[in-house]
PDB file of C-alpha atoms in Angstrom:
ATOM      1  CA  MET A   7      95.269  44.033 146.322  1.00  0.00           C
ATOM      2  CA  THR A   8      92.104  42.992 144.453  1.00  0.00           C
ATOM      3  CA  LEU A   9      91.315  39.259 144.492  1.00  0.00           C
ATOM      4  CA  LEU A  10      89.285  37.506 141.798  1.00  0.00           C
ATOM      5  CA  GLU A  11      88.065  33.928 142.156  1.00  0.00           C
ATOM      6  CA  ALA A  12      85.325  31.554 141.066  1.00  0.00           C
ATOM      7  CA  GLN A  13      83.698  28.728 142.982  1.00  0.00           C
ATOM      8  CA  ASP A  14      81.738  25.902 141.320  1.00  0.00           C
ATOM      9  CA  LEU A  15      81.143  28.201 138.343  1.00  0.00           C
ATOM     10  CA  SER A  16      78.949  27.008 135.471  1.00  0.00           C
ATOM     11  CA  LEU A  17      78.261  29.251 132.464  1.00  0.00           C
ATOM     12  CA  ALA A  18      75.890  28.589 129.586  1.00  0.00           C
ATOM     13  CA  TYR A  19      74.494  30.137 126.425  1.00  0.00           C
ATOM     14  CA  GLU A  20      70.760  29.368 126.624  1.00  0.00           C
ATOM     15  CA  ASP A  21      70.715  25.596 127.203  1.00  0.00           C
ATOM     16  CA  VAL A  22      74.302  24.897 126.107  1.00  0.00           C
ATOM     17  CA  GLN A  23      76.615  24.686 129.103  1.00  0.00           C
ATOM     18  CA  VAL A  24      80.188  25.762 128.305  1.00  0.00           C
ATOM     19  CA  ILE A  25      81.877  26.033 131.725  1.00  0.00           C
ATOM     20  CA  HIS A  26      81.220  23.168 134.131  1.00  0.00           C
ATOM     21  CA  GLU A  27      81.465  23.653 137.917  1.00  0.00           C
ATOM     22  CA  LEU A  28      84.869  25.310 137.669  1.00  0.00           C
ATOM     23  CA  SER A  29      86.764  26.733 140.645  1.00  0.00           C
ATOM     24  CA  LEU A  30      89.872  28.906 140.461  1.00  0.00           C
ATOM     25  CA  GLN A  31      91.694  31.831 142.029  1.00  0.00           C
ATOM     26  CA  ILE A  32      93.537  34.325 139.866  1.00  0.00           C
ATOM     27  CA  PRO A  33      97.013  34.910 141.348  1.00  0.00           C
ATOM     28  CA  PRO A  34      97.200  38.591 142.333  1.00  0.00           C
ATOM     29  CA  GLN A  35      99.840  40.829 140.751  1.00  0.00           C
ATOM     30  CA  GLN A  36     100.745  38.229 138.135  1.00  0.00           C
ATOM     31  CA  ILE A  37     100.062  37.750 134.419  1.00  0.00           C
ATOM     32  CA  THR A  38      97.790  34.742 133.886  1.00  0.00           C
ATOM     33  CA  ALA A  39      97.210  33.263 130.435  1.00  0.00           C
ATOM     34  CA  LEU A  40      94.132  31.175 129.632  1.00  0.00           C
ATOM     35  CA  ILE A  41      94.972  28.598 126.965  1.00  0.00           C
ATOM     36  CA  GLY A  42      93.241  25.634 125.386  1.00  0.00           C
ATOM     37  CA  PRO A  43      91.839  24.348 122.090  1.00  0.00           C
ATOM     38  CA  ASN A  44      89.064  26.126 120.214  1.00  0.00           C
ATOM     39  CA  GLY A  45      85.747  25.734 121.987  1.00  0.00           C
ATOM     40  CA  SER A  46      87.307  24.914 125.353  1.00  0.00           C
ATOM     41  CA  GLY A  47      85.587  27.860 127.072  1.00  0.00           C
ATOM     42  CA  LYS A  48      88.426  30.372 127.436  1.00  0.00           C
ATOM     43  CA  SER A  49      86.515  33.457 126.276  1.00  0.00           C
ATOM     44  CA  THR A  50      83.356  32.348 128.071  1.00  0.00           C
ATOM     45  CA  LEU A  51      85.257  31.965 131.329  1.00  0.00           C
ATOM     46  CA  LEU A  52      86.784  35.425 130.927  1.00  0.00           C
ATOM     47  CA  ARG A  53      83.335  36.914 130.292  1.00  0.00           C
ATOM     48  CA  GLY A  54      82.038  35.208 133.405  1.00  0.00           C
ATOM     49  CA  LEU A  55      84.897  36.520 135.511  1.00  0.00           C
ATOM     50  CA  ALA A  56      84.227  40.034 134.180  1.00  0.00           C
ATOM     51  CA  ARG A  57      80.526  39.883 135.110  1.00  0.00           C
ATOM     52  CA  LEU A  58      79.453  39.957 131.467  1.00  0.00           C
ATOM     53  CA  MET A  59      77.608  36.649 131.967  1.00  0.00           C
ATOM     54  CA  ARG A  60      75.409  35.607 134.864  1.00  0.00           C
ATOM     55  CA  PRO A  61      76.388  32.177 136.242  1.00  0.00           C
ATOM     56  CA  GLN A  62      74.085  29.258 135.692  1.00  0.00           C
ATOM     57  CA  GLN A  63      75.541  27.886 138.902  1.00  0.00           C
ATOM     58  CA  GLY A  64      78.214  28.927 141.389  1.00  0.00           C
ATOM     59  CA  CYS A  65      79.646  32.388 141.847  1.00  0.00           C
ATOM     60  CA  VAL A  66      82.445  34.800 140.954  1.00  0.00           C
ATOM     61  CA  TYR A  67      83.912  36.689 143.900  1.00  0.00           C
ATOM     62  CA  LEU A  68      85.680  40.044 143.764  1.00  0.00           C
ATOM     63  CA  ASP A  69      87.505  40.744 147.026  1.00  0.00           C
ATOM     64  CA  GLY A  70      85.351  38.142 148.743  1.00  0.00           C
ATOM     65  CA  HIS A  71      82.006  39.592 147.586  1.00  0.00           C
ATOM     66  CA  ALA A  72      79.737  38.063 144.960  1.00  0.00           C
ATOM     67  CA  ILE A  73      80.474  40.146 141.866  1.00  0.00           C
ATOM     68  CA  HIS A  74      76.852  40.208 140.642  1.00  0.00           C
ATOM     69  CA  THR A  75      75.661  41.799 143.898  1.00  0.00           C
ATOM     70  CA  GLN A  76      78.020  44.762 143.631  1.00  0.00           C
ATOM     71  CA  PRO A  77      77.149  48.071 141.914  1.00  0.00           C
ATOM     72  CA  THR A  78      78.346  48.298 138.319  1.00  0.00           C
ATOM     73  CA  LYS A  79      80.490  51.390 138.890  1.00  0.00           C
ATOM     74  CA  GLN A  80      82.144  49.797 141.917  1.00  0.00           C
ATOM     75  CA  VAL A  81      83.121  46.738 139.874  1.00  0.00           C
ATOM     76  CA  ALA A  82      84.340  48.968 137.027  1.00  0.00           C
ATOM     77  CA  ARG A  83      86.708  50.720 139.449  1.00  0.00           C
ATOM     78  CA  GLN A  84      88.326  47.382 140.310  1.00  0.00           C
ATOM     79  CA  LEU A  85      88.201  45.441 137.035  1.00  0.00           C
ATOM     80  CA  ALA A  86      88.572  46.438 133.382  1.00  0.00           C
ATOM     81  CA  MET A  87      87.677  44.117 130.512  1.00  0.00           C
ATOM     82  CA  LEU A  88      88.723  44.350 126.858  1.00  0.00           C
ATOM     83  CA  PRO A  89      86.530  42.007 124.760  1.00  0.00           C
ATOM     84  CA  GLN A  90      87.820  40.055 121.791  1.00  0.00           C
ATOM     85  CA  ARG A  91      86.108  42.184 119.159  1.00  0.00           C
ATOM     86  CA  ALA A  92      85.895  45.549 120.858  1.00  0.00           C
ATOM     87  CA  SER A  93      84.622  48.194 118.451  1.00  0.00           C
ATOM     88  CA  ALA A  94      84.331  51.954 118.406  1.00  0.00           C
ATOM     89  CA  PRO A  95      83.224  54.502 115.778  1.00  0.00           C
ATOM     90  CA  GLY A  96      86.027  55.340 113.371  1.00  0.00           C
ATOM     91  CA  GLY A  97      85.293  59.050 113.715  1.00  0.00           C
ATOM     92  CA  LEU A  98      86.310  59.124 117.398  1.00  0.00           C
ATOM     93  CA  THR A  99      89.760  60.423 118.189  1.00  0.00           C
ATOM     94  CA  VAL A 100      92.106  58.281 120.252  1.00  0.00           C
ATOM     95  CA  ARG A 101      91.817  60.651 123.181  1.00  0.00           C
ATOM     96  CA  GLU A 102      88.013  60.609 123.025  1.00  0.00           C
ATOM     97  CA  LEU A 103      88.058  56.808 123.096  1.00  0.00           C
ATOM     98  CA  VAL A 104      90.444  56.670 126.057  1.00  0.00           C
ATOM     99  CA  ALA A 105      88.268  59.166 127.930  1.00  0.00           C
ATOM    100  CA  TYR A 106      85.453  56.587 127.992  1.00  0.00           C
ATOM    101  CA  GLY A 107      87.580  54.666 130.480  1.00  0.00           C
ATOM    102  CA  ARG A 108      86.862  57.372 133.066  1.00  0.00           C
ATOM    103  CA  PHE A 109      83.090  56.778 133.037  1.00  0.00           C
ATOM    104  CA  PRO A 110      83.081  54.825 136.359  1.00  0.00           C
ATOM    105  CA  TYR A 111      84.442  57.909 138.141  1.00  0.00           C
ATOM    106  CA  GLN A 112      82.117  60.541 136.705  1.00  0.00           C
ATOM    107  CA  GLY A 113      79.316  62.030 138.728  1.00  0.00           C
ATOM    108  CA  PHE A 114      75.690  62.642 137.779  1.00  0.00           C
ATOM    109  CA  LEU A 115      76.532  65.670 135.642  1.00  0.00           C
ATOM    110  CA  GLY A 116      79.439  63.997 133.886  1.00  0.00           C
ATOM    111  CA  GLY A 117      82.438  65.997 132.735  1.00  0.00           C
ATOM    112  CA  LEU A 118      86.126  65.248 133.187  1.00  0.00           C
ATOM    113  CA  SER A 119      87.969  66.301 136.323  1.00  0.00           C
ATOM    114  CA  ALA A 120      91.642  67.191 136.546  1.00  0.00           C
ATOM    115  CA  ASP A 121      92.302  63.654 137.825  1.00  0.00           C
ATOM    116  CA  ASP A 122      90.407  62.214 134.844  1.00  0.00           C
ATOM    117  CA  GLU A 123      92.553  64.260 132.471  1.00  0.00           C
ATOM    118  CA  GLN A 124      95.725  63.026 134.182  1.00  0.00           C
ATOM    119  CA  GLN A 125      94.612  59.382 134.000  1.00  0.00           C
ATOM    120  CA  ILE A 126      93.895  59.775 130.283  1.00  0.00           C
ATOM    121  CA  ASP A 127      97.326  61.312 129.663  1.00  0.00           C
ATOM    122  CA  ASP A 128      98.971  58.552 131.711  1.00  0.00           C
ATOM    123  CA  ALA A 129      97.179  55.817 129.749  1.00  0.00           C
ATOM    124  CA  LEU A 130      98.258  57.335 126.434  1.00  0.00           C
ATOM    125  CA  HIS A 131     101.826  57.572 127.679  1.00  0.00           C
ATOM    126  CA  GLN A 132     101.909  54.030 129.099  1.00  0.00           C
ATOM    127  CA  THR A 133     100.799  52.543 125.797  1.00  0.00           C
ATOM    128  CA  GLY A 134     103.175  54.736 123.800  1.00  0.00           C
ATOM    129  CA  ILE A 135     100.510  56.445 121.711  1.00  0.00           C
ATOM    130  CA  ASP A 136     100.775  60.066 122.923  1.00  0.00           C
ATOM    131  CA  SER A 137     101.439  61.207 119.368  1.00  0.00           C
ATOM    132  CA  LEU A 138      98.189  59.613 118.147  1.00  0.00           C
ATOM    133  CA  ARG A 139      95.865  61.335 120.636  1.00  0.00           C
ATOM    134  CA  ASP A 140      94.223  63.558 118.012  1.00  0.00           C
ATOM    135  CA  CYS A 141      94.075  60.911 115.274  1.00  0.00           C
ATOM    136  CA  CYS A 142      90.735  59.339 114.346  1.00  0.00           C
ATOM    137  CA  LEU A 143      90.417  55.619 115.008  1.00  0.00           C
ATOM    138  CA  GLY A 144      89.614  55.042 111.341  1.00  0.00           C
ATOM    139  CA  GLU A 145      93.103  56.268 110.438  1.00  0.00           C
ATOM    140  CA  LEU A 146      94.956  53.800 112.666  1.00  0.00           C
ATOM    141  CA  SER A 147      96.585  50.486 111.894  1.00  0.00           C
ATOM    142  CA  GLY A 148      95.273  47.364 113.628  1.00  0.00           C
ATOM    143  CA  GLY A 149      98.069  47.445 116.189  1.00  0.00           C
ATOM    144  CA  GLN A 150      97.604  51.136 116.944  1.00  0.00           C
ATOM    145  CA  ARG A 151      93.854  50.657 117.358  1.00  0.00           C
ATOM    146  CA  GLN A 152      94.420  47.782 119.777  1.00  0.00           C
ATOM    147  CA  LEU A 153      96.801  49.896 121.850  1.00  0.00           C
ATOM    148  CA  ALA A 154      94.174  52.659 121.931  1.00  0.00           C
ATOM    149  CA  LEU A 155      91.615  50.173 123.273  1.00  0.00           C
ATOM    150  CA  ILE A 156      94.104  48.983 125.896  1.00  0.00           C
ATOM    151  CA  ALA A 157      94.708  52.623 126.849  1.00  0.00           C
ATOM    152  CA  MET A 158      90.950  53.037 127.358  1.00  0.00           C
ATOM    153  CA  ALA A 159      90.989  50.042 129.723  1.00  0.00           C
ATOM    154  CA  LEU A 160      94.023  51.448 131.537  1.00  0.00           C
ATOM    155  CA  ALA A 161      92.264  54.780 132.023  1.00  0.00           C
ATOM    156  CA  GLN A 162      89.816  52.938 134.313  1.00  0.00           C
ATOM    157  CA  ASP A 163      92.754  52.728 136.729  1.00  0.00           C
ATOM    158  CA  THR A 164      91.900  49.224 137.950  1.00  0.00           C
ATOM    159  CA  GLU A 165      94.137  46.641 139.596  1.00  0.00           C
ATOM    160  CA  LEU A 166      92.616  43.888 137.443  1.00  0.00           C
ATOM    161  CA  LEU A 167      92.853  43.922 133.652  1.00  0.00           C
ATOM    162  CA  LEU A 168      91.156  41.176 131.591  1.00  0.00           C
ATOM    163  CA  LEU A 169      91.833  40.868 127.854  1.00  0.00           C
ATOM    164  CA  ASP A 170      90.267  38.430 125.400  1.00  0.00           C
ATOM    165  CA  GLU A 171      92.750  37.542 122.660  1.00  0.00           C
ATOM    166  CA  PRO A 172      94.415  40.979 122.537  1.00  0.00           C
ATOM    167  CA  THR A 173      96.727  39.897 119.677  1.00  0.00           C
ATOM    168  CA  THR A 174      94.077  38.440 117.341  1.00  0.00           C
ATOM    169  CA  PHE A 175      94.252  39.694 113.719  1.00  0.00           C
ATOM    170  CA  LEU A 176      97.567  41.477 114.357  1.00  0.00           C
ATOM    171  CA  ASP A 177     100.802  40.780 112.509  1.00  0.00           C
ATOM    172  CA  MET A 178     103.783  39.457 114.462  1.00  0.00           C
ATOM    173  CA  ALA A 179     105.350  42.869 115.073  1.00  0.00           C
ATOM    174  CA  HIS A 180     102.132  44.333 116.470  1.00  0.00           C
ATOM    175  CA  GLN A 181     101.483  41.201 118.549  1.00  0.00           C
ATOM    176  CA  LEU A 182     104.832  41.673 120.244  1.00  0.00           C
ATOM    177  CA  GLU A 183     104.202  45.406 120.677  1.00  0.00           C
ATOM    178  CA  VAL A 184     100.913  44.757 122.498  1.00  0.00           C
ATOM    179  CA  LEU A 185     102.376  42.005 124.701  1.00  0.00           C
ATOM    180  CA  GLU A 186     105.415  44.091 125.585  1.00  0.00           C
ATOM    181  CA  VAL A 187     103.157  46.968 126.665  1.00  0.00           C
ATOM    182  CA  LEU A 188     101.244  44.590 128.940  1.00  0.00           C
ATOM    183  CA  GLU A 189     104.471  43.125 130.307  1.00  0.00           C
ATOM    184  CA  LYS A 190     105.776  46.618 131.078  1.00  0.00           C
ATOM    185  CA  LEU A 191     102.518  47.577 132.814  1.00  0.00           C
ATOM    186  CA  HIS A 192     102.775  44.536 135.035  1.00  0.00           C
ATOM    187  CA  ALA A 193     106.440  45.124 135.819  1.00  0.00           C
ATOM    188  CA  GLU A 194     106.003  48.812 136.668  1.00  0.00           C
ATOM    189  CA  GLN A 195     102.578  48.783 138.354  1.00  0.00           C
ATOM    190  CA  GLN A 196     102.111  45.168 139.512  1.00  0.00           C
ATOM    191  CA  ARG A 197      98.698  44.993 137.856  1.00  0.00           C
ATOM    192  CA  THR A 198      96.924  41.639 137.787  1.00  0.00           C
ATOM    193  CA  ILE A 199      96.459  40.737 134.116  1.00  0.00           C
ATOM    194  CA  VAL A 200      94.399  37.848 132.763  1.00  0.00           C
ATOM    195  CA  MET A 201      94.406  37.242 129.019  1.00  0.00           C
ATOM    196  CA  VAL A 202      93.224  34.623 126.577  1.00  0.00           C
ATOM    197  CA  LEU A 203      95.962  33.679 124.123  1.00  0.00           C
ATOM    198  CA  HIS A 204      95.968  31.167 121.275  1.00  0.00           C
ATOM    199  CA  ASP A 205      99.743  31.126 120.884  1.00  0.00           C
ATOM    200  CA  ILE A 206     100.997  28.948 123.739  1.00  0.00           C
ATOM    201  CA  ASN A 207     104.600  30.020 123.194  1.00  0.00           C
ATOM    202  CA  GLN A 208     103.622  33.670 123.623  1.00  0.00           C
ATOM    203  CA  ALA A 209     101.654  32.670 126.705  1.00  0.00           C
ATOM    204  CA  ALA A 210     104.692  30.930 128.175  1.00  0.00           C
ATOM    205  CA  ARG A 211     106.905  33.901 127.349  1.00  0.00           C
ATOM    206  CA  TYR A 212     104.764  36.660 128.867  1.00  0.00           C
ATOM    207  CA  ALA A 213     102.725  34.940 131.609  1.00  0.00           C
ATOM    208  CA  SER A 214     103.935  33.684 134.960  1.00  0.00           C
ATOM    209  CA  HIS A 215     100.799  31.566 135.491  1.00  0.00           C
ATOM    210  CA  MET A 216      98.853  29.514 132.957  1.00  0.00           C
ATOM    211  CA  ILE A 217      95.453  27.834 133.083  1.00  0.00           C
ATOM    212  CA  ALA A 218      94.679  25.216 130.436  1.00  0.00           C
ATOM    213  CA  LEU A 219      91.017  24.516 129.690  1.00  0.00           C
ATOM    214  CA  VAL A 220      89.475  21.481 127.992  1.00  0.00           C
ATOM    215  CA  ASP A 221      85.720  21.115 127.527  1.00  0.00           C
ATOM    216  CA  GLY A 222      84.919  23.860 130.018  1.00  0.00           C
ATOM    217  CA  GLN A 223      87.049  22.488 132.839  1.00  0.00           C
ATOM    218  CA  ILE A 224      90.583  23.114 134.084  1.00  0.00           C
ATOM    219  CA  ALA A 225      92.892  20.439 132.718  1.00  0.00           C
ATOM    220  CA  ALA A 226      96.072  21.908 134.213  1.00  0.00           C
ATOM    221  CA  SER A 227      97.310  25.077 135.905  1.00  0.00           C
ATOM    222  CA  GLY A 228     100.669  26.305 137.077  1.00  0.00           C
ATOM    223  CA  SER A 229     103.834  27.967 135.849  1.00  0.00           C
ATOM    224  CA  PRO A 230     104.805  27.829 132.151  1.00  0.00           C
ATOM    225  CA  THR A 231     107.370  25.147 133.021  1.00  0.00           C
ATOM    226  CA  GLU A 232     104.619  23.028 134.561  1.00  0.00           C
ATOM    227  CA  ILE A 233     102.192  23.529 131.676  1.00  0.00           C
ATOM    228  CA  LEU A 234     104.464  23.274 128.641  1.00  0.00           C
ATOM    229  CA  THR A 235     105.370  19.614 128.936  1.00  0.00           C
ATOM    230  CA  PRO A 236     104.819  16.906 126.309  1.00  0.00           C
ATOM    231  CA  GLU A 237     102.355  15.173 128.629  1.00  0.00           C
ATOM    232  CA  VAL A 238     100.165  18.233 129.283  1.00  0.00           C
ATOM    233  CA  LEU A 239     100.255  19.321 125.627  1.00  0.00           C
ATOM    234  CA  ALA A 240      99.154  15.846 124.554  1.00  0.00           C
ATOM    235  CA  ARG A 241      96.281  15.877 127.045  1.00  0.00           C
ATOM    236  CA  VAL A 242      95.126  19.435 126.324  1.00  0.00           C
ATOM    237  CA  PHE A 243      95.788  19.939 122.603  1.00  0.00           C
ATOM    238  CA  ARG A 244      96.054  16.324 121.406  1.00  0.00           C
ATOM    239  CA  ILE A 245      99.454  16.920 119.851  1.00  0.00           C
ATOM    240  CA  GLU A 246     102.847  15.320 120.115  1.00  0.00           C
ATOM    241  CA  ALA A 247     105.324  18.087 120.826  1.00  0.00           C
ATOM    242  CA  MET A 248     108.948  18.655 121.662  1.00  0.00           C
ATOM    243  CA  VAL A 249     109.589  21.167 124.434  1.00  0.00           C
ATOM    244  CA  THR A 250     112.824  23.105 124.591  1.00  0.00           C
ATOM    245  CA  ARG A 251     113.933  26.346 126.283  1.00  0.00           C
ATOM    246  CA  ARG A 252     114.516  29.741 124.768  1.00  0.00           C
ATOM    247  CA  GLU A 253     118.094  30.928 125.132  1.00  0.00           C
ATOM    248  CA  ASP A 254     117.092  34.583 125.674  1.00  0.00           C
ATOM    249  CA  THR A 255     114.489  34.087 128.420  1.00  0.00           C
ATOM    250  CA  SER A 256     114.898  30.452 129.594  1.00  0.00           C
ATOM    251  CA  THR A 257     111.126  30.020 129.207  1.00  0.00           C
ATOM    252  CA  PRO A 258     109.813  26.762 127.709  1.00  0.00           C
ATOM    253  CA  TYR A 259     109.070  26.636 123.995  1.00  0.00           C
ATOM    254  CA  CYS A 260     106.816  24.143 122.228  1.00  0.00           C
ATOM    255  CA  ILE A 261     107.573  22.674 118.797  1.00  0.00           C
ATOM    256  CA  PRO A 262     104.517  20.726 117.528  1.00  0.00           C
ATOM    257  CA  LEU A 263     105.423  17.464 115.794  1.00  0.00           C
ATOM    258  CA  ARG A 264     102.163  15.744 114.916  1.00  0.00           C
ATOM    259  CA  ASN A 265      98.447  15.559 115.638  1.00  0.00           C
ATOM    260  CA  LEU A 266      97.351  12.774 117.980  1.00  0.00           C
ATOM    261  CA  SER A 267      93.593  12.944 117.347  1.00  0.00           C
TER     262      SER A 267
END
């Protein structure tokens, strides 16, 4: 079980501090959603947790060890990160893209082993895109391309999977397709998933743990029932909202009523 946590973490772009002395522990084997208004630091925090940014202060720990002191390949065997605007050449096939996920396991001479080939096939199967393996990325729809990128992250075979706004720019059907794939992965493999989501109702539906950020600090954390309350929504998003429960899942559901700012 791989543990990811931060202690007194501050992150900045040049002289602009975005995350301020933040401490947290990601619950293992759960889906955690990072939510908050625009500019609250969600994507920056995820980048810091993934070792894509060096802390201005504090530290990120992976299994109790400072993440920046560990070899890159060792970290990549424990944690996979899918950035918000991940890109790849349109001429690559889906299978070629997914194969990049096996880089942390390749030796000096490179080349794919039998285990690498199996992990690639498994990732294609888990995301439901076996039939697209020989298609070029430039031929895919937005949803199919996103699933191919998720398959590449899955091919890393890590316990931790971090995703920055995996549903951005997708229509509603493809948003649900992506989230259902992630939900199935968690249910079947108990992977720890952390994702930034703008839609708080989707976050409440698919995550078991939520962290709400405001101005680079944690404003609230807990279960969807604890986070989706009129009081927390007013404090975090500056909205008046009615909270009800979905009949199909019994998860809380927010209906915005008016802006409070």
